[in-house]
PDB file of C-alpha atoms in Angstrom:
ATOM      1  CA  MET A 260      15.161  40.494 -31.821  1.00 46.00           C
ATOM      2  CA  SER A 261      14.582  37.875 -34.303  1.00 49.00           C
ATOM      3  CA  GLU A 262      11.990  35.346 -33.794  1.00 51.00           C
ATOM      4  CA  LYS A 263      14.597  32.406 -34.381  1.00 52.00           C
ATOM      5  CA  LEU A 264      16.649  34.279 -31.210  1.00 48.00           C
ATOM      6  CA  LEU A 265      13.710  33.865 -28.981  1.00 50.00           C
ATOM      7  CA  THR A 266      12.547  30.953 -29.816  1.00 52.00           C
ATOM      8  CA  ASN A 267      15.912  29.655 -29.193  1.00 61.00           C
ATOM      9  CA  ASN A 268      16.037  31.142 -25.752  1.00 66.00           C
ATOM     10  CA  LEU A 269      12.957  29.613 -24.404  1.00 64.00           C
ATOM     11  CA  PRO A 270      13.562  26.864 -21.636  1.00 65.00           C
ATOM     12  CA  GLN A 271      12.824  22.893 -22.471  1.00 66.00           C
ATOM     13  CA  LEU A 272       9.624  22.323 -21.909  1.00 73.00           C
ATOM     14  CA  ALA A 273       8.566  18.789 -22.211  1.00 79.00           C
ATOM     15  CA  ARG A 274       8.217  15.564 -20.108  1.00 83.00           C
ATOM     16  CA  GLU A 275      10.063  12.408 -21.065  1.00 84.00           C
ATOM     17  CA  GLY A 276       9.016  10.589 -24.147  1.00 87.00           C
ATOM     18  CA  LYS A 277       7.340   7.498 -25.568  1.00 90.00           C
ATOM     19  CA  PRO A 278       6.867   4.466 -24.582  1.00 92.00           C
ATOM     20  CA  ARG A 279       6.385   5.893 -21.053  1.00 91.00           C
ATOM     21  CA  ASP A 280       5.810   4.320 -17.562  1.00 88.00           C
ATOM     22  CA  ARG A 281       4.504   6.841 -15.489  1.00 88.00           C
ATOM     23  CA  GLY A 282       3.026  10.189 -16.606  1.00 94.00           C
ATOM     24  CA  LEU A 283       0.776   8.385 -18.213  1.00 97.00           C
ATOM     25  CA  THR A 284      -2.030  10.122 -20.121  1.00 98.00           C
ATOM     26  CA  ILE A 285      -5.096   7.801 -21.191  1.00 98.00           C
ATOM     27  CA  ALA A 286      -8.072   9.564 -23.029  1.00 98.00           C
ATOM     28  CA  SER A 287     -11.565   7.895 -24.190  1.00 97.00           C
ATOM     29  CA  ASP A 288     -12.931   7.717 -27.342  1.00 96.00           C
ATOM     30  CA  ASP A 289     -16.496   7.420 -27.573  1.00 93.00           C
ATOM     31  CA  PHE A 290     -16.562   7.144 -31.147  1.00 92.00           C
ATOM     32  CA  LYS A 291     -17.164  11.104 -32.185  1.00 89.00           C
ATOM     33  CA  ILE A 292     -16.122  12.491 -35.108  1.00 91.00           C
ATOM     34  CA  LEU A 293     -12.208  13.231 -34.704  1.00 91.00           C
ATOM     35  CA  ASP A 294     -10.168  16.223 -34.811  1.00 93.00           C
ATOM     36  CA  LYS A 295      -7.600  15.028 -36.909  1.00 93.00           C
ATOM     37  CA  ALA A 296      -5.491  17.960 -36.861  1.00 94.00           C
ATOM     38  CA  MET A 297      -5.753  18.475 -32.970  1.00 93.00           C
ATOM     39  CA  LEU A 298      -5.148  14.645 -32.371  1.00 95.00           C
ATOM     40  CA  GLU A 299      -1.978  14.861 -34.592  1.00 95.00           C
ATOM     41  CA  GLN A 300      -0.634  17.751 -32.675  1.00 95.00           C
ATOM     42  CA  SER A 301      -1.412  15.827 -29.053  1.00 96.00           C
ATOM     43  CA  ALA A 302      -0.217  12.339 -30.223  1.00 96.00           C
ATOM     44  CA  GLU A 303       3.085  12.472 -28.380  1.00 96.00           C
ATOM     45  CA  PHE A 304       1.790  13.371 -25.444  1.00 97.00           C
ATOM     46  CA  LEU A 305      -0.982  10.507 -25.549  1.00 98.00           C
ATOM     47  CA  ASP A 306      -0.193   6.950 -24.584  1.00 98.00           C
ATOM     48  CA  SER A 307      -3.406   5.557 -24.741  1.00 98.00           C
ATOM     49  CA  VAL A 308      -6.772   5.727 -26.017  1.00 98.00           C
ATOM     50  CA  LYS A 309      -9.780   3.698 -24.314  1.00 98.00           C
ATOM     51  CA  ILE A 310     -12.706   2.572 -26.375  1.00 97.00           C
ATOM     52  CA  GLY A 311     -14.898   2.084 -24.206  1.00 93.00           C
ATOM     53  CA  LYS A 312     -18.916   0.757 -23.000  1.00 93.00           C
ATOM     54  CA  SER A 313     -19.558  -2.084 -25.364  1.00 95.00           C
ATOM     55  CA  LEU A 314     -18.614   0.134 -28.584  1.00 96.00           C
ATOM     56  CA  PRO A 315     -16.507  -2.625 -30.024  1.00 97.00           C
ATOM     57  CA  LEU A 316     -19.596  -5.305 -30.138  1.00 96.00           C
ATOM     58  CA  ILE A 317     -21.739  -2.848 -31.902  1.00 96.00           C
ATOM     59  CA  VAL A 318     -19.575  -0.409 -33.845  1.00 96.00           C
ATOM     60  CA  ASP A 319     -19.186  -1.175 -37.605  1.00 96.00           C
ATOM     61  CA  ARG A 320     -15.998  -3.800 -37.687  1.00 96.00           C
ATOM     62  CA  ALA A 321     -14.177  -1.684 -41.044  1.00 97.00           C
ATOM     63  CA  LYS A 322     -14.548   1.434 -39.035  1.00 96.00           C
ATOM     64  CA  LEU A 323     -13.652  -0.043 -35.852  1.00 97.00           C
ATOM     65  CA  VAL A 324     -10.207  -0.910 -37.782  1.00 98.00           C
ATOM     66  CA  ASP A 325      -9.754   1.946 -39.924  1.00 97.00           C
ATOM     67  CA  ARG A 326     -10.041   3.836 -36.452  1.00 97.00           C
ATOM     68  CA  ILE A 327      -7.313   1.461 -34.577  1.00 98.00           C
ATOM     69  CA  ARG A 328      -4.987   1.693 -37.367  1.00 98.00           C
ATOM     70  CA  TYR A 329      -5.006   5.660 -37.425  1.00 97.00           C
ATOM     71  CA  TYR A 330      -4.187   5.393 -33.848  1.00 98.00           C
ATOM     72  CA  HIS A 331      -1.590   2.888 -34.284  1.00 97.00           C
ATOM     73  CA  ASP A 332      -0.063   5.053 -36.867  1.00 97.00           C
ATOM     74  CA  LEU A 333       0.240   7.753 -34.839  1.00 97.00           C
ATOM     75  CA  GLY A 334       1.907   5.913 -31.929  1.00 97.00           C
ATOM     76  CA  ILE A 335      -1.105   5.262 -29.715  1.00 98.00           C
ATOM     77  CA  HIS A 336      -1.777   2.368 -27.744  1.00 98.00           C
ATOM     78  CA  VAL A 337      -5.478   1.540 -28.101  1.00 98.00           C
ATOM     79  CA  GLN A 338      -7.499  -0.716 -25.314  1.00 98.00           C
ATOM     80  CA  SER A 339     -10.719  -1.750 -24.305  1.00 98.00           C
ATOM     81  CA  GLY A 340     -13.178  -0.388 -21.395  1.00 96.00           C
ATOM     82  CA  GLY A 341     -14.157  -2.459 -17.964  1.00 94.00           C
ATOM     83  CA  THR A 342     -17.485  -2.395 -18.875  1.00 96.00           C
ATOM     84  CA  LEU A 343     -17.175  -5.263 -21.961  1.00 97.00           C
ATOM     85  CA  ILE A 344     -15.319  -7.664 -19.959  1.00 97.00           C
ATOM     86  CA  GLN A 345     -17.976  -7.564 -17.239  1.00 97.00           C
ATOM     87  CA  VAL A 346     -20.986  -7.721 -20.208  1.00 97.00           C
ATOM     88  CA  ALA A 347     -18.866 -10.549 -21.626  1.00 97.00           C
ATOM     89  CA  TYR A 348     -18.641 -12.545 -18.213  1.00 98.00           C
ATOM     90  CA  LYS A 349     -22.234 -12.238 -17.414  1.00 97.00           C
ATOM     91  CA  LYS A 350     -23.422 -13.454 -21.026  1.00 97.00           C
ATOM     92  CA  LYS A 351     -20.241 -16.434 -21.257  1.00 97.00           C
ATOM     93  CA  ILE A 352     -18.833 -14.888 -24.099  1.00 98.00           C
ATOM     94  CA  ILE A 353     -15.761 -13.939 -22.970  1.00 98.00           C
ATOM     95  CA  PRO A 354     -13.395 -16.122 -25.452  1.00 98.00           C
ATOM     96  CA  GLN A 355     -15.787 -14.921 -28.619  1.00 98.00           C
ATOM     97  CA  VAL A 356     -15.157 -11.178 -26.997  1.00 98.00           C
ATOM     98  CA  LEU A 357     -11.449 -11.310 -26.623  1.00 98.00           C
ATOM     99  CA  GLU A 358     -11.148 -12.904 -30.107  1.00 98.00           C
ATOM    100  CA  ARG A 359     -12.666  -9.581 -31.622  1.00 98.00           C
ATOM    101  CA  LEU A 360     -10.669  -7.399 -29.616  1.00 98.00           C
ATOM    102  CA  ARG A 361      -7.300  -8.643 -30.847  1.00 98.00           C
ATOM    103  CA  SER A 362      -8.810  -9.110 -34.583  1.00 98.00           C
ATOM    104  CA  LEU A 363      -9.660  -5.619 -34.618  1.00 98.00           C
ATOM    105  CA  GLY A 364      -6.157  -4.442 -33.345  1.00 98.00           C
ATOM    106  CA  PHE A 365      -7.129  -3.938 -29.439  1.00 98.00           C
ATOM    107  CA  ASP A 366      -3.645  -3.637 -27.688  1.00 98.00           C
ATOM    108  CA  ILE A 367      -4.555  -3.508 -24.108  1.00 98.00           C
ATOM    109  CA  VAL A 368      -8.053  -5.103 -22.206  1.00 98.00           C
ATOM    110  CA  GLU A 369      -9.060  -3.492 -19.279  1.00 98.00           C
ATOM    111  CA  ILE A 370     -10.745  -6.069 -16.309  1.00 98.00           C
ATOM    112  CA  SER A 371     -13.066  -4.286 -13.936  1.00 97.00           C
ATOM    113  CA  GLU A 372     -15.495  -5.057 -11.439  1.00 96.00           C
ATOM    114  CA  SER A 373     -17.581  -1.803 -11.385  1.00 92.00           C
ATOM    115  CA  ALA A 374     -20.433  -3.310 -12.134  1.00 92.00           C
ATOM    116  CA  THR A 375     -20.616  -7.021 -11.137  1.00 94.00           C
ATOM    117  CA  ASP A 376     -17.782  -9.449  -9.316  1.00 95.00           C
ATOM    118  CA  ILE A 377     -15.746 -11.722 -11.071  1.00 97.00           C
ATOM    119  CA  PRO A 378     -14.019 -14.345  -8.943  1.00 97.00           C
ATOM    120  CA  ARG A 379     -10.492 -15.090  -8.541  1.00 97.00           C
ATOM    121  CA  GLU A 380     -10.667 -17.997 -10.790  1.00 97.00           C
ATOM    122  CA  ALA A 381     -12.330 -16.662 -13.161  1.00 97.00           C
ATOM    123  CA  LYS A 382      -9.781 -13.885 -13.439  1.00 98.00           C
ATOM    124  CA  GLU A 383      -7.164 -16.329 -14.025  1.00 98.00           C
ATOM    125  CA  GLU A 384      -8.640 -18.425 -17.106  1.00 98.00           C
ATOM    126  CA  LEU A 385      -9.330 -14.613 -18.151  1.00 98.00           C
ATOM    127  CA  LEU A 386      -5.816 -13.766 -18.139  1.00 98.00           C
ATOM    128  CA  ASN A 387      -4.352 -16.736 -19.198  1.00 98.00           C
ATOM    129  CA  ALA A 388      -6.614 -15.820 -22.550  1.00 98.00           C
ATOM    130  CA  ILE A 389      -5.495 -12.597 -22.922  1.00 98.00           C
ATOM    131  CA  ARG A 390      -1.974 -13.631 -22.660  1.00 98.00           C
ATOM    132  CA  LYS A 391      -2.413 -16.382 -25.434  1.00 98.00           C
ATOM    133  CA  LEU A 392      -3.595 -13.608 -27.808  1.00 98.00           C
ATOM    134  CA  SER A 393      -0.561 -11.449 -27.310  1.00 97.00           C
ATOM    135  CA  MET A 394      -2.528  -8.853 -25.840  1.00 98.00           C
ATOM    136  CA  GLY A 395      -1.823  -6.997 -22.614  1.00 98.00           C
ATOM    137  CA  TYR A 396      -4.254  -6.182 -19.693  1.00 98.00           C
ATOM    138  CA  VAL A 397      -4.973  -3.635 -16.663  1.00 98.00           C
ATOM    139  CA  PHE A 398      -6.892  -3.641 -13.962  1.00 98.00           C
ATOM    140  CA  GLU A 399      -9.683  -1.207 -12.959  1.00 98.00           C
ATOM    141  CA  VAL A 400     -10.571  -0.779  -9.353  1.00 97.00           C
ATOM    142  CA  GLY A 401     -14.062   0.759  -7.972  1.00 94.00           C
ATOM    143  CA  LYS A 402     -17.507   0.494  -7.747  1.00 91.00           C
ATOM    144  CA  LYS A 403     -19.928   2.665 -10.243  1.00 86.00           C
ATOM    145  CA  GLU A 404     -22.065   3.301  -6.954  1.00 81.00           C
ATOM    146  CA  PRO A 405     -22.730   7.127  -6.837  1.00 74.00           C
ATOM    147  CA  GLY A 406     -22.966   8.418  -3.116  1.00 70.00           C
ATOM    148  CA  ARG A 407     -21.898   5.238  -2.122  1.00 77.00           C
ATOM    149  CA  LEU A 408     -18.054   5.416  -1.877  1.00 80.00           C
ATOM    150  CA  ALA A 409     -16.295   1.917  -1.245  1.00 82.00           C
ATOM    151  CA  PRO A 410     -14.452   1.564   1.876  1.00 89.00           C
ATOM    152  CA  VAL A 411     -10.918   2.064   1.661  1.00 91.00           C
ATOM    153  CA  SER A 412     -10.026  -1.581   2.583  1.00 91.00           C
ATOM    154  CA  HIS A 413     -11.823  -2.602  -0.053  1.00 92.00           C
ATOM    155  CA  ILE A 414     -10.443  -0.583  -2.433  1.00 95.00           C
ATOM    156  CA  LEU A 415      -6.551  -1.554  -0.843  1.00 94.00           C
ATOM    157  CA  SER A 416      -7.532  -5.317  -1.257  1.00 95.00           C
ATOM    158  CA  LYS A 417      -8.685  -5.028  -5.346  1.00 97.00           C
ATOM    159  CA  ILE A 418      -5.736  -2.991  -5.715  1.00 96.00           C
ATOM    160  CA  GLU A 419      -3.239  -5.544  -3.877  1.00 95.00           C
ATOM    161  CA  GLU A 420      -4.826  -8.236  -5.684  1.00 97.00           C
ATOM    162  CA  ALA A 421      -4.534  -6.399  -9.223  1.00 98.00           C
ATOM    163  CA  LEU A 422      -1.281  -6.193  -8.606  1.00 96.00           C
ATOM    164  CA  GLU A 423      -0.258 -10.179  -7.538  1.00 97.00           C
ATOM    165  CA  PHE A 424      -2.002 -10.717 -11.228  1.00 98.00           C
ATOM    166  CA  LYS A 425       0.859  -8.160 -12.244  1.00 97.00           C
ATOM    167  CA  SER A 426      -1.288  -5.723 -13.836  1.00 98.00           C
ATOM    168  CA  PRO A 427       1.142  -2.589 -14.801  1.00 96.00           C
ATOM    169  CA  GLN A 428      -0.769  -0.225 -13.211  1.00 96.00           C
ATOM    170  CA  VAL A 429      -4.057  -0.456 -11.610  1.00 98.00           C
ATOM    171  CA  VAL A 430      -7.204   2.236 -12.782  1.00 98.00           C
ATOM    172  CA  MET A 431      -8.620   4.079 -10.162  1.00 97.00           C
ATOM    173  CA  GLU A 432     -12.635   3.966 -11.183  1.00 96.00           C
ATOM    174  CA  ALA A 433     -14.634   7.723 -11.174  1.00 96.00           C
ATOM    175  CA  GLY A 434     -16.993   7.174 -12.770  1.00 93.00           C
ATOM    176  CA  SER A 435     -18.534  10.384 -13.998  1.00 94.00           C
ATOM    177  CA  GLY A 436     -16.849  11.852 -11.598  1.00 95.00           C
ATOM    178  CA  TYR A 437     -19.217  12.433  -8.710  1.00 94.00           C
ATOM    179  CA  GLY A 438     -19.511  10.085  -5.817  1.00 93.00           C
ATOM    180  CA  VAL A 439     -17.454   7.245  -7.329  1.00 93.00           C
ATOM    181  CA  GLY A 440     -14.052   6.103  -6.384  1.00 93.00           C
ATOM    182  CA  ILE A 441     -11.572   9.123  -4.668  1.00 94.00           C
ATOM    183  CA  PHE A 442     -14.107  11.942  -5.536  1.00 95.00           C
ATOM    184  CA  ASN A 443     -17.354  12.697  -3.341  1.00 93.00           C
ATOM    185  CA  SER A 444     -20.961  13.722  -4.423  1.00 92.00           C
ATOM    186  CA  SER A 445     -19.311  17.142  -5.136  1.00 94.00           C
ATOM    187  CA  GLY A 446     -16.757  15.947  -7.324  1.00 95.00           C
ATOM    188  CA  GLU A 447     -13.982  16.874  -4.480  1.00 94.00           C
ATOM    189  CA  VAL A 448     -11.003  14.586  -3.931  1.00 93.00           C
ATOM    190  CA  VAL A 449     -11.507  12.480  -0.686  1.00 93.00           C
ATOM    191  CA  TRP A 450      -7.886  13.241   0.430  1.00 87.00           C
ATOM    192  CA  ASP A 451      -7.831  11.201   3.261  1.00 85.00           C
ATOM    193  CA  ALA A 452      -8.899   8.060   1.681  1.00 89.00           C
ATOM    194  CA  LEU A 453      -6.599   9.109  -1.188  1.00 89.00           C
ATOM    195  CA  ASN A 454      -3.531   9.751   0.929  1.00 81.00           C
ATOM    196  CA  GLU A 455      -4.080   5.896   2.549  1.00 84.00           C
ATOM    197  CA  ILE A 456      -4.591   4.391  -0.813  1.00 89.00           C
ATOM    198  CA  VAL A 457      -1.369   6.156  -1.995  1.00 85.00           C
ATOM    199  CA  GLY A 458       0.761   6.049   1.288  1.00 76.00           C
ATOM    200  CA  ARG A 459       0.339   1.744   0.422  1.00 81.00           C
ATOM    201  CA  PHE A 460       1.158   1.643  -3.195  1.00 84.00           C
ATOM    202  CA  GLY A 461       2.362   4.993  -4.343  1.00 80.00           C
ATOM    203  CA  PRO A 462       1.673   7.146  -7.251  1.00 85.00           C
ATOM    204  CA  PRO A 463       3.690   5.141 -10.354  1.00 87.00           C
ATOM    205  CA  LYS A 464       1.437   2.106  -9.528  1.00 91.00           C
ATOM    206  CA  LEU A 465      -1.965   4.233 -10.007  1.00 96.00           C
ATOM    207  CA  VAL A 466      -3.539   5.666 -13.020  1.00 98.00           C
ATOM    208  CA  PHE A 467      -6.194   7.907 -11.579  1.00 98.00           C
ATOM    209  CA  GLU A 468      -9.342   8.366 -13.496  1.00 98.00           C
ATOM    210  CA  ALA A 469     -10.381  12.055 -13.245  1.00 98.00           C
ATOM    211  CA  PRO A 470     -13.170  13.358 -15.634  1.00 98.00           C
ATOM    212  CA  LEU A 471     -13.505  17.004 -14.227  1.00 97.00           C
ATOM    213  CA  GLU A 472     -10.968  19.292 -15.285  1.00 96.00           C
ATOM    214  CA  SER A 473     -10.619  20.547 -11.803  1.00 95.00           C
ATOM    215  CA  GLN A 474      -9.865  17.175 -10.682  1.00 96.00           C
ATOM    216  CA  ARG A 475      -7.006  16.762 -13.230  1.00 97.00           C
ATOM    217  CA  ILE A 476      -5.497  19.884 -11.766  1.00 94.00           C
ATOM    218  CA  ALA A 477      -5.927  18.847  -8.185  1.00 92.00           C
ATOM    219  CA  LEU A 478      -4.036  15.071  -8.601  1.00 93.00           C
ATOM    220  CA  THR A 479      -1.697  17.329 -10.695  1.00 91.00           C
ATOM    221  CA  LEU A 480      -0.729  20.085  -8.001  1.00 87.00           C
ATOM    222  CA  GLU A 481      -0.736  17.096  -5.701  1.00 82.00           C
ATOM    223  CA  PHE A 482       1.398  14.482  -7.352  1.00 83.00           C
ATOM    224  CA  GLY A 483       3.217  16.756  -9.912  1.00 84.00           C
ATOM    225  CA  PRO A 484       3.491  16.250 -13.716  1.00 89.00           C
ATOM    226  CA  ASN A 485       4.091  12.304 -14.096  1.00 89.00           C
ATOM    227  CA  VAL A 486       0.719  11.543 -12.502  1.00 93.00           C
ATOM    228  CA  ASN A 487      -0.812   8.865 -14.536  1.00 96.00           C
ATOM    229  CA  LEU A 488      -4.338  10.158 -15.412  1.00 98.00           C
ATOM    230  CA  ALA A 489      -7.407   8.906 -17.457  1.00 98.00           C
ATOM    231  CA  GLY A 490     -11.106   9.377 -17.963  1.00 97.00           C
ATOM    232  CA  PHE A 491     -11.752  12.480 -20.078  1.00 97.00           C
ATOM    233  CA  SER A 492     -11.813  13.135 -23.892  1.00 96.00           C
ATOM    234  CA  VAL A 493      -9.256  13.121 -26.220  1.00 96.00           C
ATOM    235  CA  ASP A 494     -10.258  16.628 -26.957  1.00 95.00           C
ATOM    236  CA  ASP A 495      -8.423  17.403 -23.341  1.00 97.00           C
ATOM    237  CA  VAL A 496      -5.071  15.681 -23.750  1.00 97.00           C
ATOM    238  CA  LEU A 497      -3.599  19.200 -25.085  1.00 96.00           C
ATOM    239  CA  SER A 498      -4.978  21.094 -22.243  1.00 97.00           C
ATOM    240  CA  LEU A 499      -4.026  18.845 -19.892  1.00 97.00           C
ATOM    241  CA  GLU A 500      -0.051  18.558 -21.158  1.00 96.00           C
ATOM    242  CA  MET A 501      -0.056  22.124 -20.562  1.00 95.00           C
ATOM    243  CA  GLN A 502      -1.131  21.767 -17.062  1.00 95.00           C
ATOM    244  CA  ARG A 503       1.067  19.158 -16.481  1.00 93.00           C
ATOM    245  CA  LEU A 504       4.015  21.959 -17.287  1.00 91.00           C
ATOM    246  CA  GLY A 505       2.776  24.170 -15.671  1.00 89.00           C
ATOM    247  CA  LEU A 506       1.734  26.708 -18.318  1.00 92.00           C
ATOM    248  CA  THR A 507      -1.914  27.539 -16.779  1.00 92.00           C
ATOM    249  CA  THR A 508      -2.825  29.790 -14.288  1.00 91.00           C
ATOM    250  CA  GLU A 509      -3.996  26.713 -12.199  1.00 89.00           C
ATOM    251  CA  THR A 510      -0.826  24.857 -12.118  1.00 86.00           C
ATOM    252  CA  LEU A 511       2.291  27.605 -12.099  1.00 82.00           C
ATOM    253  CA  GLY A 512       2.996  26.199  -9.103  1.00 67.00           C
ATOM    254  CA  VAL A 513       3.607  22.743 -10.240  1.00 72.00           C
ATOM    255  CA  SER A 514       7.043  21.030 -10.176  1.00 60.00           C
ATOM    256  CA  HIS A 515       9.008  20.882 -13.784  1.00 55.00           C
ATOM    257  CA  PRO A 516       9.047  16.953 -14.684  1.00 52.00           C
ATOM    258  CA  VAL A 517      12.383  15.117 -13.122  1.00 49.00           C
ATOM    259  CA  GLN A 518      14.733  14.083 -16.063  1.00 52.00           C
ATOM    260  CA  SER A 519      17.779  12.740 -13.655  1.00 60.00           C
ATOM    261  CA  VAL A 520      19.090  13.461 -10.344  1.00 68.00           C
ATOM    262  CA  GLN A 521      22.126  15.667 -10.732  1.00 70.00           C
ATOM    263  CA  GLY A 522      23.204  15.298  -6.843  1.00 72.00           C
ATOM    264  CA  SER A 523      25.573  13.241  -4.812  1.00 76.00           C
ATOM    265  CA  PRO A 524      26.309   9.598  -5.777  1.00 73.00           C
ATOM    266  CA  ALA A 525      24.567   8.896  -2.649  1.00 78.00           C
ATOM    267  CA  SER A 526      21.508  10.529  -3.658  1.00 82.00           C
ATOM    268  CA  LYS A 527      21.525   8.761  -7.384  1.00 79.00           C
ATOM    269  CA  PHE A 528      21.949   5.310  -5.463  1.00 79.00           C
ATOM    270  CA  VAL A 529      19.025   6.234  -2.770  1.00 85.00           C
ATOM    271  CA  TYR A 530      16.906   7.544  -5.978  1.00 83.00           C
ATOM    272  CA  HIS A 531      17.311   4.449  -7.529  1.00 76.00           C
ATOM    273  CA  LEU A 532      16.051   2.230  -4.599  1.00 81.00           C
ATOM    274  CA  ILE A 533      12.797   4.490  -4.700  1.00 85.00           C
ATOM    275  CA  LYS A 534      12.143   4.006  -7.550  1.00 77.00           C
ATOM    276  CA  SER A 535      12.705   0.274  -7.500  1.00 70.00           C
ATOM    277  CA  GLU A 536      11.020  -0.245  -4.531  1.00 75.00           C
ATOM    278  CA  HIS A 537       8.445   2.267  -3.805  1.00 77.00           C
ATOM    279  CA  PRO A 538       6.761   2.911  -1.317  1.00 84.00           C
ATOM    280  CA  VAL A 539       9.931   2.306   1.561  1.00 87.00           C
ATOM    281  CA  ASP A 540      10.457   3.925   4.691  1.00 89.00           C
ATOM    282  CA  GLN A 541      14.027   4.737   6.120  1.00 90.00           C
ATOM    283  CA  GLN A 542      14.490   2.020   8.202  1.00 89.00           C
ATOM    284  CA  ALA A 543      14.474  -0.326   4.783  1.00 88.00           C
ATOM    285  CA  LEU A 544      16.376   2.172   2.585  1.00 90.00           C
ATOM    286  CA  ILE A 545      19.211   2.140   5.732  1.00 88.00           C
ATOM    287  CA  GLN A 546      18.920  -2.188   5.253  1.00 87.00           C
ATOM    288  CA  LYS A 547      19.191  -2.155   1.296  1.00 82.00           C
ATOM    289  CA  SER A 548      21.584   0.552   0.649  1.00 81.00           C
ATOM    290  CA  GLY A 549      24.289  -0.178   3.347  1.00 81.00           C
ATOM    291  CA  LEU A 550      24.459   3.578   4.172  1.00 81.00           C
ATOM    292  CA  PRO A 551      25.226   5.341   7.312  1.00 83.00           C
ATOM    293  CA  LYS A 552      21.915   6.764   8.649  1.00 86.00           C
ATOM    294  CA  ARG A 553      23.347  10.177   8.387  1.00 85.00           C
ATOM    295  CA  THR A 554      23.948  10.105   4.876  1.00 83.00           C
ATOM    296  CA  LEU A 555      20.937   8.300   3.986  1.00 85.00           C
ATOM    297  CA  GLN A 556      19.091  11.228   5.672  1.00 88.00           C
ATOM    298  CA  ALA A 557      20.967  14.004   3.679  1.00 86.00           C
ATOM    299  CA  ALA A 558      20.142  12.394   0.222  1.00 86.00           C
ATOM    300  CA  LEU A 559      16.576  12.152   1.258  1.00 90.00           C
ATOM    301  CA  SER A 560      16.793  15.932   2.281  1.00 89.00           C
ATOM    302  CA  TYR A 561      17.785  16.711  -1.110  1.00 87.00           C
ATOM    303  CA  LEU A 562      15.329  14.182  -2.977  1.00 89.00           C
ATOM    304  CA  VAL A 563      12.875  15.703  -1.335  1.00 88.00           C
ATOM    305  CA  GLU A 564      13.788  19.336  -1.324  1.00 85.00           C
ATOM    306  CA  GLU A 565      14.496  18.910  -5.282  1.00 82.00           C
ATOM    307  CA  GLY A 566      11.174  17.422  -6.228  1.00 81.00           C
ATOM    308  CA  PHE A 567      12.398  13.942  -6.759  1.00 85.00           C
ATOM    309  CA  VAL A 568      10.567  12.094  -4.453  1.00 87.00           C
ATOM    310  CA  ARG A 569       7.371  12.480  -2.420  1.00 85.00           C
ATOM    311  CA  GLU A 570       6.876  12.123   1.376  1.00 85.00           C
ATOM    312  CA  VAL A 571       3.932  10.340   2.279  1.00 83.00           C
ATOM    313  CA  PRO A 572       2.841   8.820   5.573  1.00 81.00           C
ATOM    314  CA  ASP A 573       2.852   5.317   6.774  1.00 77.00           C
ATOM    315  CA  MET A 574      -0.861   4.335   6.942  1.00 72.00           C
ATOM    316  CA  SER A 575       0.306   1.553   9.270  1.00 72.00           C
ATOM    317  CA  ASP A 576       1.978   4.171  11.711  1.00 72.00           C
ATOM    318  CA  LEU A 577       1.610   7.722  11.400  1.00 71.00           C
ATOM    319  CA  ARG A 578       4.403   8.584  13.305  1.00 75.00           C
ATOM    320  CA  ARG A 579       6.556   7.280  10.443  1.00 81.00           C
ATOM    321  CA  HIS A 580       7.190   8.370   6.536  1.00 85.00           C
ATOM    322  CA  LYS A 581       7.580   6.215   3.270  1.00 88.00           C
ATOM    323  CA  TYR A 582       8.964   7.542  -0.171  1.00 88.00           C
ATOM    324  CA  THR A 583       7.809   7.319  -3.473  1.00 85.00           C
ATOM    325  CA  PRO A 584       9.025   8.611  -6.847  1.00 81.00           C
ATOM    326  CA  LYS A 585       7.766  11.814  -8.339  1.00 74.00           C
TER     327      LYS A 585
END
């Protein structure tokens, strides 16, 4: 049998292409030497690169411009890290820092309070300044205090605030992966906390920093290939994409990415509502859809069984469930 025939018989192994609003891969660049051959192979899987810490203030301007232009040529967005805005706020140099980011070619500004609190009024002024410079922004929530996990109620309130500020997604701070955010001191997921957060907001609105491979595997197995992930090196992108597609021994059980709903018209309609309104419970879906209860329940059963949506507990009433897209 010819190699061409064998290749043609392979199943389609790909997720939806860029630009994506789910299944985001956001890698970090600490300004080490790039493996350009590897990066060019992984560019289609990489949505954004974060040049973090305060590197935009100390790295040679010409080298920064060249690197950012290189990413842009590959169709990859570039964003700053959350530390930079905190430094700018404490040193009272936010306008200067934002202007430098814009002139260097940064697309997105990350706003974090991992080490210092920023008052709401200051955030509003910051966002106005970012918009005037025609850059995007994303909020990161969580504190870099290893061994002292922030209360879930605090995380929930900060995510709520970020979404009020129209952050397209909210990044979950993980530090080095140990004892920060949703990870305990051993680097394992604190599932009770994670389920409460996801039950309130749904996976598509969250970007999980996951510095350790075991964390990326756990989150991919839990939420499927379209989970949003960040906090790892650009060198890890190809491995991550194989994990997303169930092409590694650890993720053989992961569901294949959903491309389109092929069920009944009711199923397609309910799926559209869940994508638009998630997380949403059954009663709200009945009200919004106008469908009979039995028809809606049949549509939900199909969507859950086929892996189109995920059923999560309603943390305000554990007897009920909510639904979010996978």
